[in-house]
CSV table of C-alpha atoms and ligand atoms in Angstrom, one decimal:
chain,number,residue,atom,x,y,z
A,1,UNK,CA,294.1,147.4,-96.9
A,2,UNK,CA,297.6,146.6,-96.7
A,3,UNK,CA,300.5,147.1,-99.5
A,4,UNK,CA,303.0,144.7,-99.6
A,5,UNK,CA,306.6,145.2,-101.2
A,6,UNK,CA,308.1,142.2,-99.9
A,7,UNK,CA,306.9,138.6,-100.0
A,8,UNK,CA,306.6,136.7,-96.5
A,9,UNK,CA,307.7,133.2,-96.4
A,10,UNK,CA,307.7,130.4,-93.6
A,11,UNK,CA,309.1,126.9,-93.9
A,12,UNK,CA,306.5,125.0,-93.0
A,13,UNK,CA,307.3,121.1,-93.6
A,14,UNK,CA,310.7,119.6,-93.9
A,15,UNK,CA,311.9,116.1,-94.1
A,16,UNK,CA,312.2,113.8,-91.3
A,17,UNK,CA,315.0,110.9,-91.6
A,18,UNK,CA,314.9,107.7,-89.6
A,19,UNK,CA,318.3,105.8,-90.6
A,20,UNK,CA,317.2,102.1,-90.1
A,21,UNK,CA,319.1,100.2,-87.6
A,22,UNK,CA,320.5,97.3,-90.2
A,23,UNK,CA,321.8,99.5,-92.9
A,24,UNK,CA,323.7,102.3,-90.5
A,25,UNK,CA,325.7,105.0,-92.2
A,26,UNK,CA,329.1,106.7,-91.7
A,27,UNK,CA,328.0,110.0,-91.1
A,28,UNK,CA,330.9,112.7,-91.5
A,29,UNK,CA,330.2,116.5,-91.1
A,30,UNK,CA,326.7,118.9,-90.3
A,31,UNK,CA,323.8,118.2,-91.7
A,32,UNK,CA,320.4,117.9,-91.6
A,33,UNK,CA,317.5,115.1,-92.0
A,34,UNK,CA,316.7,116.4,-95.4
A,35,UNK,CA,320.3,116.5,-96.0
A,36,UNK,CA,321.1,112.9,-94.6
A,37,UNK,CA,317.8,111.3,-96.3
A,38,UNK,CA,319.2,112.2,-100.0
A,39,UNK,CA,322.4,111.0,-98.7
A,40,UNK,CA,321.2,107.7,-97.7
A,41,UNK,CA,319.1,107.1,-100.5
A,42,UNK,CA,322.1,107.8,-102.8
A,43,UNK,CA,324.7,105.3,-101.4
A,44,UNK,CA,322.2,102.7,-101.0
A,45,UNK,CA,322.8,102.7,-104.7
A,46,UNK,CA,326.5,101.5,-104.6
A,47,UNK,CA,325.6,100.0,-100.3
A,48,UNK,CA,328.6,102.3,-99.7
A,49,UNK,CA,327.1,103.1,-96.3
A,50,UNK,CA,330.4,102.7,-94.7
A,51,UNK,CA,331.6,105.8,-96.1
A,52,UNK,CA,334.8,104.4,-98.1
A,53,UNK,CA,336.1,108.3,-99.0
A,54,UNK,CA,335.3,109.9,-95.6
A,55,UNK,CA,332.8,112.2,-97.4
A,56,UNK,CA,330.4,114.7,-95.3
A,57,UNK,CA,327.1,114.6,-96.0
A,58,UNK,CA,327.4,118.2,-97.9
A,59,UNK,CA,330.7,117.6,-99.8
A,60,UNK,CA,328.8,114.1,-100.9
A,61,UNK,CA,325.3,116.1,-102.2
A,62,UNK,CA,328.0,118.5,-103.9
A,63,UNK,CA,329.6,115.3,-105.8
A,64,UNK,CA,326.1,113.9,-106.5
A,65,UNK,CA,324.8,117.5,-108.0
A,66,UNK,CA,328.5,117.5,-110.0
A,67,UNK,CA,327.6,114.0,-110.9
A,68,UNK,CA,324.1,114.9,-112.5
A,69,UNK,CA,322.4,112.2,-109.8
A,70,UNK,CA,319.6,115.0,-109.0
A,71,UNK,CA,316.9,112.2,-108.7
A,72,UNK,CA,318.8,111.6,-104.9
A,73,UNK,CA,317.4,115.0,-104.4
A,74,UNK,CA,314.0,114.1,-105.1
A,75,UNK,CA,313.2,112.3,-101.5
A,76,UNK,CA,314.0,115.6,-99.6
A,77,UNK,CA,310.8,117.8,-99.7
A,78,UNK,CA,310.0,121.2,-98.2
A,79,UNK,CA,307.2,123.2,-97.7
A,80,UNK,CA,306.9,126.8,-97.8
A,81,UNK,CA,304.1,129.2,-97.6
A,82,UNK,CA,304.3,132.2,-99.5
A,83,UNK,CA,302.5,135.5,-98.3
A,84,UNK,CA,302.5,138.9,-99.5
A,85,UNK,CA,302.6,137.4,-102.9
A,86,UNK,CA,300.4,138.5,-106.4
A,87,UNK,CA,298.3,136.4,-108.3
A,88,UNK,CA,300.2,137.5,-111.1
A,89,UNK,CA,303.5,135.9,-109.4
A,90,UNK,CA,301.3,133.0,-108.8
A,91,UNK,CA,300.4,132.9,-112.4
A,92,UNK,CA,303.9,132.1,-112.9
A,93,UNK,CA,304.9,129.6,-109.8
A,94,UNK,CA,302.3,127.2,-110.6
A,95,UNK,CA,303.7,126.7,-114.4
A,96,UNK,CA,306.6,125.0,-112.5
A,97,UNK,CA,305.2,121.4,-112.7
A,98,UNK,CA,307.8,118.7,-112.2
A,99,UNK,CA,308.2,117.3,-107.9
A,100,UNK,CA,305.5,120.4,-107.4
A,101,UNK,CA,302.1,120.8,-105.1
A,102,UNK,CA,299.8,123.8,-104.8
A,103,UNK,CA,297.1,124.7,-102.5
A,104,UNK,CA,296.1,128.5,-102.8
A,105,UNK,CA,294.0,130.5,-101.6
A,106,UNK,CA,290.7,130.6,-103.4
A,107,UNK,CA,288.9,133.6,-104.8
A,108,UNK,CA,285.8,131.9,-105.7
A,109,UNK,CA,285.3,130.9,-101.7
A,110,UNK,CA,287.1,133.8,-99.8
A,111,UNK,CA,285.8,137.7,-99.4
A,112,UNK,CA,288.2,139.9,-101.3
A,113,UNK,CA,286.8,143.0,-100.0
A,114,UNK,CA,289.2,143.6,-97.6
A,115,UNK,CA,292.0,142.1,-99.8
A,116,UNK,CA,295.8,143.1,-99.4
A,117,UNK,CA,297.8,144.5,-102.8
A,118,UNK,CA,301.5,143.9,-103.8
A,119,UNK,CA,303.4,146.7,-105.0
A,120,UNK,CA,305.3,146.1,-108.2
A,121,UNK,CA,308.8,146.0,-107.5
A,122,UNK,CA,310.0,148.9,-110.4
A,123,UNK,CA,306.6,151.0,-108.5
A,124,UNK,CA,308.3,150.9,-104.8
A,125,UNK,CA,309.6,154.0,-103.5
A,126,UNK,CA,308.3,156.4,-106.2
A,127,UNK,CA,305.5,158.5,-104.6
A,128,UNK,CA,304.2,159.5,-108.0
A,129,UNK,CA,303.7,156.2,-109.4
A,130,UNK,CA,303.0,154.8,-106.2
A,131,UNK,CA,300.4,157.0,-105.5
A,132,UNK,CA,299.2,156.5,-109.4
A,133,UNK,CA,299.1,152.5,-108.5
A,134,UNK,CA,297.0,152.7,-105.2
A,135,UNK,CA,294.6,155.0,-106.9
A,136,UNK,CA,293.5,152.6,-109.6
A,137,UNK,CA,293.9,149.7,-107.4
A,138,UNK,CA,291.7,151.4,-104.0
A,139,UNK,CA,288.9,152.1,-107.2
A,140,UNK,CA,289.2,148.3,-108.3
A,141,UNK,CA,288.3,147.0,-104.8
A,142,UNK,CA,285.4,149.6,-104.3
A,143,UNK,CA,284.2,148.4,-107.9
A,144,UNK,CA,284.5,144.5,-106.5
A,145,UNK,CA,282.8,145.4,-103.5
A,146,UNK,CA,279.8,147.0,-105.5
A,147,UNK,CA,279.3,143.9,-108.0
A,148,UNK,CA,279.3,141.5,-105.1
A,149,UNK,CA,276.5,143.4,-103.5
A,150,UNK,CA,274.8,143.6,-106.5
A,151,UNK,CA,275.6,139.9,-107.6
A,152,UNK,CA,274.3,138.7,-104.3
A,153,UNK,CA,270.6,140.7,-105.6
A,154,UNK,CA,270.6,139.2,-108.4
A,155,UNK,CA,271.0,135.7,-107.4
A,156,UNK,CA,269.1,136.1,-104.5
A,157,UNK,CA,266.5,133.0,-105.1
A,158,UNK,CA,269.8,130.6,-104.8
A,159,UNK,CA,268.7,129.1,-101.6
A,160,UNK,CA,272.0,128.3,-100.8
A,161,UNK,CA,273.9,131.0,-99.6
A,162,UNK,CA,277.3,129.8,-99.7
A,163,UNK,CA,276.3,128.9,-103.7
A,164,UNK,CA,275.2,132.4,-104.0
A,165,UNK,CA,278.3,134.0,-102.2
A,166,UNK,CA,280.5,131.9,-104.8
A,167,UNK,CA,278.9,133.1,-107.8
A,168,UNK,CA,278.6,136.8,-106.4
A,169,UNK,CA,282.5,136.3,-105.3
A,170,UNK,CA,283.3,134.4,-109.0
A,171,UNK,CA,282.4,137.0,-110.9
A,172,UNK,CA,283.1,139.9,-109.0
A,173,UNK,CA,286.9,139.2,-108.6
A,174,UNK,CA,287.4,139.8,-112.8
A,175,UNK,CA,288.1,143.3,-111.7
A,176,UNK,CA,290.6,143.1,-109.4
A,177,UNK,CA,294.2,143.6,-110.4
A,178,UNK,CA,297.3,141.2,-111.1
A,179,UNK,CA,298.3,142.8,-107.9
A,180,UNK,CA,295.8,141.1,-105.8
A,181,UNK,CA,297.9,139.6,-102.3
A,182,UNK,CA,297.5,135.7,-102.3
A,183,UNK,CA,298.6,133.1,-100.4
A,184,UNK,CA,300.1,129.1,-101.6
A,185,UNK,CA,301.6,126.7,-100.0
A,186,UNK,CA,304.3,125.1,-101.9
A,187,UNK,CA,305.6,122.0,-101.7
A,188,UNK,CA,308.5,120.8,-103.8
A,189,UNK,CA,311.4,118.1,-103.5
A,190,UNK,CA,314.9,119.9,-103.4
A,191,UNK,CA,315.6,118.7,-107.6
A,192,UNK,CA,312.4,120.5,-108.2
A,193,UNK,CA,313.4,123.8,-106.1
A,194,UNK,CA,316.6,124.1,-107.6
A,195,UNK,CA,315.3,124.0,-110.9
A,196,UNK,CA,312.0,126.6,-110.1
A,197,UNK,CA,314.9,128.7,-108.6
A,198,UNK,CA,317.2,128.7,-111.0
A,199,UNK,CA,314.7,130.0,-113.8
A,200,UNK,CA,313.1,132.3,-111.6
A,201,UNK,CA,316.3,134.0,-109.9
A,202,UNK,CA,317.5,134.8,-112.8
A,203,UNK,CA,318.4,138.3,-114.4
A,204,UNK,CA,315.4,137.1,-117.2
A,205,UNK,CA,313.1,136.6,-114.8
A,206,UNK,CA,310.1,139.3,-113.7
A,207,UNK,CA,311.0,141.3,-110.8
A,208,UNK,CA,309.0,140.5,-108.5
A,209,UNK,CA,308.8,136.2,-108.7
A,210,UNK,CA,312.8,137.1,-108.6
A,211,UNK,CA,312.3,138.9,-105.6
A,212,UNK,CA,310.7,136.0,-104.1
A,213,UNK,CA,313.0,133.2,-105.8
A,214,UNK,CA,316.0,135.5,-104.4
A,215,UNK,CA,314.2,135.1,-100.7
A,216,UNK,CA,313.2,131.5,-101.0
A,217,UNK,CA,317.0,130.5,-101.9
A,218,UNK,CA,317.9,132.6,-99.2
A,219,UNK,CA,315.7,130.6,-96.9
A,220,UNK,CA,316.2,126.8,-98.0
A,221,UNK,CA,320.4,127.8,-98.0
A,222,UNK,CA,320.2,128.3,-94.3
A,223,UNK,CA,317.9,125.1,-94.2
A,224,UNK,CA,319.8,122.5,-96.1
A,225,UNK,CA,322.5,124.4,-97.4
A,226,UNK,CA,324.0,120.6,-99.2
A,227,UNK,CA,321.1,121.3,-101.6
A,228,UNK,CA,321.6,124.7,-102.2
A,229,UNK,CA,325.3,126.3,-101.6
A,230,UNK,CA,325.8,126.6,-105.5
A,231,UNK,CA,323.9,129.5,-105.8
A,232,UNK,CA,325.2,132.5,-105.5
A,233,UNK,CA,323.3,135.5,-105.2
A,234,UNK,CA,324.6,138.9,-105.9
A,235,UNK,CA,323.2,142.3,-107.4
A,236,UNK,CA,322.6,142.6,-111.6
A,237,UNK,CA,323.1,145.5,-113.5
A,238,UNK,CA,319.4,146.3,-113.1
A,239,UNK,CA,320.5,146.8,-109.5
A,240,UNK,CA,318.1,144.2,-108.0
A,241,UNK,CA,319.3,141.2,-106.9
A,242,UNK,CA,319.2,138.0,-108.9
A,243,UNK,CA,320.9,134.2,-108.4
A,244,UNK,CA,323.4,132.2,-110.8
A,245,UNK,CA,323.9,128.4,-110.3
A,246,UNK,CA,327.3,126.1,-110.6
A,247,UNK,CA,325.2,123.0,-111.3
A,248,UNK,CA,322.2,123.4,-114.2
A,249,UNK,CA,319.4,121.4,-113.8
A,250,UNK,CA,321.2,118.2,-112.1
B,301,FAD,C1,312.0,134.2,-117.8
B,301,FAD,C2,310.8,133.4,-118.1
B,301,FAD,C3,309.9,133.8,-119.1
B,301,FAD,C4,308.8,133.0,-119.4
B,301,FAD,N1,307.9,133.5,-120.3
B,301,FAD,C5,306.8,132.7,-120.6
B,301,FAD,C6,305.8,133.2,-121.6
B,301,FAD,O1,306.0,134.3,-122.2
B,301,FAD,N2,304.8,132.4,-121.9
B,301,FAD,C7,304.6,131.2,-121.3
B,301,FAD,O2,303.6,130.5,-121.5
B,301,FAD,N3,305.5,130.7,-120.3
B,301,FAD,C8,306.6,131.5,-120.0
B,301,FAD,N4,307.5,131.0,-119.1
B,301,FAD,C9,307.2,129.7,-118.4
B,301,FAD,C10,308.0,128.6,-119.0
B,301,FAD,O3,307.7,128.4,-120.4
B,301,FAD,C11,307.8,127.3,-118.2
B,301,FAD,O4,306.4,127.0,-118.3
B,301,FAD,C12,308.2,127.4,-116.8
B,301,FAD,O5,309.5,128.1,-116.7
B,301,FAD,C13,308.3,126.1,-116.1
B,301,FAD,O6,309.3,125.4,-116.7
B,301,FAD,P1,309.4,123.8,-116.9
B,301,FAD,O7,308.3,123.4,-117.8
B,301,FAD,O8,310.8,123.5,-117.3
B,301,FAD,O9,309.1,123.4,-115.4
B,301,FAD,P2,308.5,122.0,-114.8
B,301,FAD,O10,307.1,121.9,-115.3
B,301,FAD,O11,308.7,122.1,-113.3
B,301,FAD,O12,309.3,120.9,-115.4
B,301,FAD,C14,310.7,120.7,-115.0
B,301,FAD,C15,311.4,119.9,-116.1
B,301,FAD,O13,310.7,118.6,-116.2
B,301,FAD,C16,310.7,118.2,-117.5
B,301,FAD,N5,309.2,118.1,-117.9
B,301,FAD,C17,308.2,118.5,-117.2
B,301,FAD,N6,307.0,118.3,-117.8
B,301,FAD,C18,307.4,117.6,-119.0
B,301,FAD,C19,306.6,117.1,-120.0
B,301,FAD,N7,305.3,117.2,-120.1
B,301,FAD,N8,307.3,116.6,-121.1
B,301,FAD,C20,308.6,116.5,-121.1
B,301,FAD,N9,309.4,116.9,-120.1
B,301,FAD,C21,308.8,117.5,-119.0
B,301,FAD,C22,311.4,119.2,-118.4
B,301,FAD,O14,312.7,118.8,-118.5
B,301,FAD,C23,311.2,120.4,-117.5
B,301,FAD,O15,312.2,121.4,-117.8
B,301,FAD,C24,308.6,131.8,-118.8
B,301,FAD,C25,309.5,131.3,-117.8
B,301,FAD,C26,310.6,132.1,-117.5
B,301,FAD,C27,311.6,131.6,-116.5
């Protein structure tokens, strides 16, 4: 059993440009396919291709996210998958619809006896409560482990045995915690991550999905920092960190 207090995420997809040869652009600046893709798709709009006001890439996505002209942001999509993460944090992700795709891991099909936990953020670092948590959460997967067993007894004339794990596994998993470790795959356009990470870095927002919108901004800044560079991150009065934005929901 392993306790996680930080979420683990890798970049898994980003997007690949291939500039065609008949509409070439003036490229000015760093940047990167994701980064040139929005661009392109953006001055097709006006065929400006030629660059008329020497913009780089990354001063032009600022100008389109100062414009409100988020939909350019909408080709460039990344993948991330998120370990080390709770199904209660997950309970909250997936409510972010718009330019979003899921695929996480299932409780119904996979074994949870040997399941990992997430500390609460306010919990890490203080032994009493810690110690408090771990109990309660060490008795919930003994009580899952139990029911499964007996589950499997119960439906033991289900010939099929993957069937009969499911509906063991189904029913057995109502007693483990919100804290449960999960793990999604997240796919989103940049419009769409902006807006997830603007709800969910802010000071409003439950500790630990800020945690994890606080470490997913970190990560797609370095990626495509044209997308992102308008968040700023810095420490709240709650003393954990949290993210404000120059440009609301372009
Ligand atoms: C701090 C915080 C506290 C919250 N507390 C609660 C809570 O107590 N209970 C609860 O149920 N939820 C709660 N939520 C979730 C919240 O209500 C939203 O479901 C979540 O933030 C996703 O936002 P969204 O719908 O804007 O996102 P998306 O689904 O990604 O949509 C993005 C945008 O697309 C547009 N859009 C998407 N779908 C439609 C549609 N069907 N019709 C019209 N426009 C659409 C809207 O402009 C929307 O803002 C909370 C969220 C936060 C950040």
């Amino acid at each position: 059993m392993y306790f996680y207090s930080e979420p683990v995420l890798t970049l898994i997809s980003r997007p690949s440009f291939s500039g065609p040869e008949h509409l070439p652009v003036a490229w000015m600046g760093d940047s990167t396919d994701g980064e040139r893709l929005a661009e392109f798709a953006g001055r097709l709009c006006y065929m400006s291709q030629h660059n008329p006001a020497k913009r780089p890439t990354r001063e032009y996505l600022e100008n389109i996210k100062k414009q409100g002209h988020g939909s350019v942001l909408e080709h460039a999509n990344y993948s991330i998958l998120f370990e080390g993460v709770s199904r209660s944090l997950t309970h909250e992700l997936v409510r972010h619809r718009a330019g979003f795709a899921y695929s996480q891991l299932s409780q119904r099909y996979v074994d949870e006896s040997e399941a990992n936990f997430v500390i609460p953020p306010a919990i890490v670092g203080d032994d009493a409560l810690e110690r408090e948590w771990r109990t309660q959460v060490e008795s919930a997967q003994g009580a899952y482990v139990a029911l499964v067993a007996q589950l499997m007894a119960r439906y033991g004339w289900v010939a099929d045995k993957v069937h009969r794990r499911k509906m063991a596994r189904e029913a057995a998993r109502a007693v483990l915690p919100n804290a449960t470790e999960t793990k999604i795959v997240v796919t989103a356009n940049a419009r769409a991550w902006r807006t997830m990470l603007e709800l969910r870095s802010s000071e409003g927002a439950e500790l630990e999905i800020r945690r994890m919108a606080v470490a997913g901004l970190r990560l797609l800044q370095r990626e495509a920092p044209g997308f992102f560079s308008d968040f700023e991150i810095y420490v709240a009065e709650d003393r954990r960190e949290a993210a404000r934005i120059s440009y609301h929901k372009v």
